[in-house]
Amino acid sequence: MICKRGYKGYIYLEDGTLIEGCGFGAKGIRAGEVVFTTSMNGYPESLTDPSYRGQILVITHPLVGNYGIPKPIVENGILRNFESERIQVEGLVVAEETDPYKWNSQMSLHDWLKSEGVPGVSDVDTRMLVKKVRNKGVMMGVISSGIELDDPKKYLEKKYDEIDFTQFTSPKSPIIHQGSGKGIIVLVDCGIKHGILYQLNSRGYTVVRVPCNFTANQIMDYSPQGVVFGNGPGNPKLLQGLIKTYKDIVEYKVPIMGICLGHQITSLALGGNVRKMKYGHRAINKPVIDVTDNKCYITTHNHGYGVFKEDVPKDMKVWFYNPDDGVVEGMIHNKLPIITTQFHPEARPGPWDVTWVFDKFKKVIESGRP
Ligand SMILES: NC(=O)CC[C@H](N)C(=O)O
C-alpha cells in the first residue's frame, strides 16, 4: 500500500482482528473503546466533544477532511465552532482523509491531528469494521499511526467502562460566562460541549460551570435559578459522587435539566437504572418521538449507555424515545421541575430542530413546574 503521508497505520480489536491502513495525523499508539458515528459532517465538533474521551472514533462517511478545520471563533469565552478547546478522541479511523478545499479552512485534518498529538488511520474498510462492531458490540482496540504494532494486547489492560474520564475533562475550578439577563444557571461540567453553554448563555443566563465533583452546597451557594447536569464521558455508574450531589440538589426543588450524561445521572439518582448498549447511538440524524404530541424529530446523539423503558424512575415519565430501538431519549418528572434529554438539543454537529428544549427549560424555571 502506498500511503499519502508516507507511513502505515493499524487498528487492532480485542477480538484479535488486525487491520492495516495508512497512518495520518500524529505518529503514536493509543488504546480506546472503538465506536462509530454515521454523521456525514461536523468532524471538528465531534472530535472535540469531551464525551468521546477514551474512545477511538470510526467515521462511516467515506471522505473526511474535505472542508478542513476552521479558525476557532470565541465569543464570551464560548467556542462557536468547536465543542471544547482540544481534540478529545484517542484516535480517528476513516476510509479516506482528504486535503481541504474551503475558504475558511485554516488547516487540514491531518495537520490538526498532528498538532494535537492524536493518531489517525485512513485507507481502512470502515464498512467491514463497523459491521464487526455492530455484530459483536463495542470493543476495546488499539490504534497505531506510523509505528509497527508488535504486541497490541499489552495496550489493552484497562477497560473503558472502568475508567473515570471526567478527571481529564472536568475543569478544576468554576468558570463564569456572564449573561445579559439576571438569572444564573449552574452547569455541572463533567466535560461539557460549548454548544450547551451557547444555548444557555444566549437565553440571557449567566452560566457558572462548576467541576463535576462540586457538592450541592457549593452549587447552591450561587443561588442558581436552574441547575444543568451536562454531557460527559464514560460510565455514569462510576460517578457516585455526582449521583449523591444530584440527590442533594433535588431536595432544594430547584429546576434541573439533564443532558445526555445528565439524563443518565437523573435516572440513577432517582432510583432508575442505566445500561450499556450494544454499540450505542452516534449520529446527527437519529429519530426521537415526543410522546406528548407524537411528533418525530431528527436529533444528534452520542451515547453508549442508555435508559431503557423499564429503567425509568417511578416518579418520571418517558418524554422522548427512539422508534428504532425503544431507548428512552428524554424524561419528565411527574411533580418536580426536572426535564432530561438523552439526545443533544444543542446539536453541534447536527440539526437545530430541538433547541426549543432549552426554551422549555426556561419555562420550567419561570413556572417552577415540569
Ligand atoms: N454524550 C454523553 O454525555 C455521553 C454519556 C455517556 N458517557 C455515554 O456514553 O452514554
Coordinates of C-alpha atoms and ligand atoms in Angstrom, one line a residue:
M1 CA 0.0 0.0 0.0
I2 CA 1.3 3.4 -0.9
C3 CA 0.5 5.9 1.9
K4 CA -0.1 9.6 1.2
R5 CA 1.6 10.7 4.4
G6 CA 4.4 8.2 4.0
Y7 CA 3.7 5.9 6.9
K8 CA 1.4 3.0 7.7
G9 CA -1.3 2.7 10.3
Y10 CA -3.0 -0.2 12.2
I11 CA -6.2 -0.9 14.0
Y12 CA -6.3 -3.9 16.4
L13 CA -9.5 -5.0 18.0
E14 CA -9.7 -7.0 21.2
D15 CA -11.3 -10.0 19.3
G16 CA -7.9 -10.4 17.5
T17 CA -8.8 -8.5 14.3
L18 CA -5.8 -6.6 12.8
I19 CA -6.4 -4.1 10.0
E20 CA -3.6 -2.4 8.1
G21 CA -4.1 1.0 6.7
C22 CA -2.2 4.3 6.3
G23 CA -1.2 6.5 9.2
F24 CA -2.0 10.2 9.3
G25 CA -2.0 12.9 11.9
A26 CA 0.4 12.3 14.8
K27 CA 2.6 9.2 15.0
G28 CA 1.7 7.2 18.1
I29 CA -0.2 4.3 19.7
R30 CA -3.3 4.7 21.8
A31 CA -5.9 2.3 23.2
G32 CA -9.6 3.1 23.5
E33 CA -13.1 1.8 23.0
V34 CA -13.8 1.5 19.3
V35 CA -17.1 3.3 18.4
F36 CA -18.5 4.6 15.1
T37 CA -20.5 7.6 14.1
T38 CA -22.7 7.8 11.0
S39 CA -22.5 11.7 10.9
M40 CA -21.9 12.9 7.4
N41 CA -20.1 16.1 8.5
G42 CA -19.2 18.0 11.7
Y43 CA -15.9 16.3 12.4
P44 CA -14.4 19.4 14.1
E45 CA -17.2 19.4 16.5
S46 CA -17.3 15.6 17.0
L47 CA -13.6 15.3 17.6
T48 CA -13.7 18.0 20.3
D49 CA -16.7 16.5 22.1
P50 CA -15.4 15.6 25.5
S51 CA -17.9 12.7 25.7
Y52 CA -15.6 10.9 23.2
R53 CA -12.7 10.8 25.7
G54 CA -11.3 7.2 25.9
Q55 CA -12.8 6.3 22.5
I56 CA -11.3 5.6 19.1
L57 CA -13.8 7.1 16.6
V58 CA -14.6 5.5 13.3
I59 CA -16.4 7.8 10.9
T60 CA -18.5 5.9 8.4
H61 CA -18.8 8.7 5.9
P62 CA -16.2 7.8 3.2
L63 CA -14.5 11.2 2.8
V64 CA -13.4 13.1 5.9
G65 CA -11.4 16.4 5.8
N66 CA -12.9 18.0 2.7
Y67 CA -13.7 21.3 4.3
G68 CA -10.6 21.3 6.6
I69 CA -10.5 22.8 10.1
P70 CA -11.7 26.4 10.7
K71 CA -10.1 29.0 12.9
P72 CA -11.7 28.9 16.3
I73 CA -14.3 31.6 16.9
V74 CA -14.8 32.5 20.6
E75 CA -17.5 34.8 22.0
N76 CA -17.8 35.4 25.7
G77 CA -15.4 32.5 26.3
I78 CA -17.7 30.2 24.3
L79 CA -16.4 28.4 21.3
R80 CA -18.8 28.8 18.4
N81 CA -17.4 26.2 16.0
F82 CA -15.7 23.6 18.3
E83 CA -17.1 21.8 21.3
S84 CA -14.0 22.1 23.5
E85 CA -10.5 23.5 23.4
R86 CA -8.8 20.3 22.2
I87 CA -9.3 17.1 20.3
Q88 CA -10.8 14.6 22.8
V89 CA -10.9 11.3 20.8
E90 CA -8.0 8.9 21.4
G91 CA -7.7 8.3 17.7
L92 CA -9.6 8.6 14.4
V93 CA -10.3 6.0 11.7
V94 CA -11.6 6.9 8.2
A95 CA -11.8 5.4 4.8
E96 CA -10.2 8.4 3.1
E97 CA -8.7 11.5 4.7
T98 CA -8.6 14.5 2.3
D99 CA -6.9 17.8 2.0
P100 CA -9.2 20.7 2.4
Y101 CA -10.8 22.9 -0.2
K102 CA -12.8 25.6 1.6
W103 CA -12.5 29.4 2.1
N104 CA -12.4 29.3 5.9
S105 CA -10.2 26.3 6.3
Q106 CA -7.2 27.1 8.5
M107 CA -5.5 23.7 8.3
S108 CA -6.0 20.1 7.2
L109 CA -7.5 17.4 9.3
H110 CA -4.0 15.7 9.1
D111 CA -2.2 18.8 10.4
W112 CA -4.7 19.3 13.1
L113 CA -4.4 15.7 14.5
K114 CA -0.6 16.1 14.2
S115 CA -0.5 19.3 16.1
E116 CA -2.6 17.8 18.9
G117 CA -0.7 14.6 19.1
V118 CA -3.7 12.4 18.0
P119 CA -3.1 9.4 15.7
G120 CA -5.2 8.7 12.7
V121 CA -5.6 5.8 10.4
S122 CA -7.0 6.0 6.8
D123 CA -7.5 3.6 3.9
V124 CA -9.5 1.3 6.1
D125 CA -12.5 -0.7 5.1
T126 CA -14.7 1.2 7.6
R127 CA -17.8 -0.7 6.4
M128 CA -16.2 -4.0 7.5
L129 CA -15.0 -2.5 10.8
V130 CA -18.5 -1.1 11.6
K131 CA -20.2 -4.4 10.7
K132 CA -17.9 -6.1 13.2
V133 CA -18.7 -3.6 15.9
R134 CA -22.5 -3.8 15.2
N135 CA -22.4 -7.7 15.3
K136 CA -20.2 -8.1 18.3
G137 CA -20.8 -4.9 20.2
V138 CA -18.3 -2.2 21.0
M139 CA -14.8 -3.5 21.8
M140 CA -11.6 -2.1 23.1
G141 CA -9.0 -1.5 20.4
V142 CA -5.6 -0.1 19.7
I143 CA -4.8 2.5 17.0
S144 CA -1.2 2.9 15.7
S145 CA -0.1 5.6 13.3
G146 CA 3.5 5.3 11.9
I147 CA 4.6 2.7 14.4
E148 CA 4.7 -1.1 14.0
L149 CA 2.2 -2.8 16.3
D150 CA 4.2 -5.7 17.6
D151 CA 2.3 -6.7 20.8
P152 CA -1.1 -4.9 20.7
K153 CA -2.6 -6.8 23.6
K154 CA -0.3 -5.1 26.0
Y155 CA -2.1 -1.8 25.5
L156 CA -5.5 -3.4 26.4
E157 CA -5.1 -3.9 30.1
K158 CA -7.6 -1.2 31.1
K159 CA -11.3 -1.4 30.3
Y160 CA -13.1 1.7 29.1
D161 CA -16.1 1.1 31.4
E162 CA -13.8 1.1 34.5
I163 CA -12.1 4.4 33.9
D164 CA -13.5 7.7 35.3
F165 CA -12.6 10.0 32.3
T166 CA -14.2 13.1 33.9
Q167 CA -10.9 13.6 35.8
F168 CA -9.5 14.6 32.4
T169 CA -12.4 16.6 31.0
S170 CA -13.9 18.5 34.0
P171 CA -12.5 21.9 34.9
K172 CA -10.6 22.2 38.2
S173 CA -12.4 25.4 39.3
P174 CA -15.5 27.3 38.3
I175 CA -15.7 29.2 35.0
I176 CA -18.2 32.0 34.6
H177 CA -19.8 33.2 31.4
Q178 CA -21.7 36.4 32.1
G179 CA -25.2 36.7 30.7
S180 CA -27.2 39.7 29.5
G181 CA -30.0 39.0 32.0
K182 CA -30.2 38.4 35.8
G183 CA -30.6 34.7 36.2
I184 CA -27.8 32.3 37.0
I185 CA -27.6 28.7 35.8
V186 CA -25.1 26.3 37.3
L187 CA -23.8 23.9 34.7
V188 CA -22.2 20.8 36.2
D189 CA -19.3 20.4 33.9
C190 CA -18.0 16.8 33.7
G191 CA -16.8 17.6 30.2
I192 CA -19.5 19.8 28.6
K193 CA -19.9 20.8 25.0
H194 CA -19.7 24.5 24.2
G195 CA -23.0 24.2 22.3
I196 CA -24.8 23.8 25.6
L197 CA -23.0 26.8 27.0
Y198 CA -24.1 28.8 24.0
Q199 CA -27.7 27.8 24.2
L200 CA -28.0 28.7 27.9
N201 CA -25.9 31.9 27.7
S202 CA -27.8 33.2 24.6
R203 CA -31.0 33.0 26.5
G204 CA -29.6 35.6 28.9
Y205 CA -28.4 33.4 31.7
T206 CA -25.1 33.8 33.4
V207 CA -23.6 30.3 33.2
V208 CA -21.4 29.1 36.0
R209 CA -19.5 26.0 35.0
V210 CA -18.6 24.0 38.1
P211 CA -16.3 21.0 38.5
C212 CA -18.0 17.6 38.3
N213 CA -17.1 16.9 41.9
F214 CA -18.7 20.0 43.4
T215 CA -21.1 19.4 46.3
A216 CA -24.8 20.5 46.3
N217 CA -23.8 23.2 48.9
Q218 CA -21.1 24.6 46.7
I219 CA -23.6 24.7 43.8
M220 CA -26.4 26.3 45.8
D221 CA -24.0 29.0 47.0
Y222 CA -24.5 30.6 43.6
S223 CA -28.3 30.8 44.2
P224 CA -29.0 29.4 40.7
Q225 CA -32.4 29.6 39.0
G226 CA -31.7 26.3 37.5
V227 CA -29.0 23.5 37.5
V228 CA -28.0 21.7 34.3
F229 CA -26.2 18.4 34.5
G230 CA -24.5 18.3 31.2
N231 CA -22.9 15.6 28.9
G232 CA -19.7 13.8 29.7
P233 CA -17.5 10.8 29.0
G234 CA -17.6 7.3 30.3
N235 CA -19.7 5.0 32.5
P236 CA -22.3 7.0 34.6
K237 CA -22.3 4.4 37.3
L238 CA -18.7 5.3 38.3
L239 CA -19.8 8.8 39.2
Q240 CA -21.2 8.0 42.6
G241 CA -20.2 11.4 44.0
L242 CA -22.2 13.2 41.2
I243 CA -25.2 10.9 41.8
K244 CA -25.1 12.0 45.5
T245 CA -24.9 15.7 44.5
Y246 CA -27.9 15.2 42.3
K247 CA -30.0 13.7 45.0
D248 CA -29.0 16.6 47.3
I249 CA -29.9 19.2 44.7
V250 CA -33.3 17.6 44.2
E251 CA -34.0 18.4 47.9
Y252 CA -33.8 22.1 47.1
K253 CA -36.5 21.6 44.5
V254 CA -34.5 23.8 42.1
P255 CA -35.3 23.3 38.4
I256 CA -33.0 20.7 36.8
M257 CA -32.2 19.8 33.2
G258 CA -30.2 16.7 32.4
I259 CA -28.5 16.4 29.0
C260 CA -27.0 13.0 27.9
L261 CA -24.8 12.0 30.9
G262 CA -27.1 14.3 32.9
H263 CA -30.1 12.3 31.7
Q264 CA -28.4 9.1 32.8
I265 CA -27.4 10.6 36.2
T266 CA -31.1 11.7 36.7
S267 CA -32.2 8.1 36.2
L268 CA -29.6 6.7 38.7
A269 CA -30.2 9.4 41.3
L270 CA -34.0 9.0 41.3
G271 CA -34.0 5.2 41.6
G272 CA -33.9 4.2 38.0
N273 CA -31.2 2.4 36.0
V274 CA -28.8 2.8 33.1
R275 CA -27.3 0.0 31.0
K276 CA -24.6 -0.3 28.5
M277 CA -25.9 -0.5 24.9
K278 CA -24.5 -3.0 22.3
Y279 CA -23.0 -0.3 20.1
G280 CA -24.7 3.0 21.2
H281 CA -26.2 5.8 19.2
R282 CA -23.7 8.2 17.4
A283 CA -25.1 10.2 14.6
I284 CA -26.7 13.5 13.7
N285 CA -29.9 12.1 12.2
K286 CA -31.4 9.8 14.9
P287 CA -35.2 10.0 15.1
V288 CA -36.9 10.6 18.5
I289 CA -40.6 10.7 19.2
D290 CA -42.1 13.3 21.6
V291 CA -44.8 11.3 23.3
T292 CA -46.7 14.5 24.3
D293 CA -47.7 15.2 20.7
N294 CA -46.3 12.2 18.8
K295 CA -44.0 14.4 16.7
C296 CA -40.8 13.0 15.4
Y297 CA -37.6 15.0 15.4
I298 CA -34.2 14.3 13.8
T299 CA -31.6 14.7 16.5
T300 CA -27.9 14.5 17.4
H301 CA -26.8 11.5 19.6
N302 CA -23.6 10.4 21.2
H303 CA -24.2 7.8 23.9
G304 CA -23.0 4.3 24.6
Y305 CA -25.2 3.8 27.7
G306 CA -28.9 4.2 27.8
V307 CA -32.1 4.3 29.9
F308 CA -34.5 1.6 28.7
K309 CA -38.2 1.7 29.2
E310 CA -38.1 -0.5 32.3
D311 CA -35.3 1.6 33.8
V312 CA -37.2 4.9 34.1
P313 CA -37.6 6.1 37.8
K314 CA -41.1 5.6 39.1
D315 CA -41.6 9.4 39.6
M316 CA -40.7 10.2 36.0
K317 CA -42.3 9.5 32.6
V318 CA -40.9 9.0 29.2
W319 CA -40.8 12.2 27.2
F320 CA -38.9 11.1 24.1
Y321 CA -38.0 7.6 22.8
N322 CA -36.1 6.3 19.8
P323 CA -38.5 4.4 17.5
D324 CA -35.7 2.2 16.1
D325 CA -34.9 0.5 19.4
G326 CA -37.2 2.0 22.0
V327 CA -34.3 3.6 24.1
V328 CA -35.7 6.4 26.3
E329 CA -34.4 9.7 24.9
G330 CA -35.9 12.1 27.4
M331 CA -37.9 12.1 30.7
I332 CA -40.1 14.5 32.6
H333 CA -40.7 14.3 36.3
N334 CA -44.3 13.9 37.5
K335 CA -44.1 16.6 40.1
L336 CA -40.7 18.3 40.4
P337 CA -39.3 20.7 37.8
I338 CA -36.9 18.2 36.2
I339 CA -36.6 17.5 32.5
T340 CA -34.0 15.5 30.6
T341 CA -32.9 14.5 27.1
Q342 CA -30.5 11.7 26.2
F343 CA -30.0 13.3 22.8
H344 CA -28.2 16.6 22.3
P345 CA -30.7 19.5 21.9
E346 CA -27.7 21.8 21.3
A347 CA -26.8 19.7 18.3
R348 CA -23.3 20.7 17.1
P349 CA -22.9 18.9 14.8
G350 CA -26.5 18.4 13.7
P351 CA -29.8 20.0 13.1
W352 CA -31.1 22.7 15.4
D353 CA -34.7 21.4 15.3
V354 CA -34.8 20.7 19.0
T355 CA -33.2 23.7 20.5
W356 CA -36.7 24.6 21.8
V357 CA -35.9 22.1 24.6
F358 CA -33.8 25.0 26.1
D359 CA -36.9 27.3 25.8
K360 CA -38.9 24.6 27.6
F361 CA -36.3 24.6 30.4
K362 CA -36.7 28.4 30.6
K363 CA -40.5 27.9 31.1
V364 CA -39.8 25.2 33.7
I365 CA -37.6 27.7 35.6
E366 CA -40.2 30.5 35.3
S367 CA -43.2 28.4 36.4
G368 CA -41.4 26.0 38.8
R369 CA -43.3 23.2 37.2
P370 CA -42.2 20.3 34.9
Ligands
LIG1 N1 -22.7 12.4 25.4 C1 -22.7 12.0 26.7 O1 -23.0 12.7 27.6 C2 -22.5 10.5 26.8 C3 -22.9 9.9 28.1 C4 -22.2 8.6 28.4 N2 -20.8 8.8 28.6 C5 -22.5 7.6 27.3 O2 -21.6 7.3 26.5 O3 -23.6 7.1 27.2

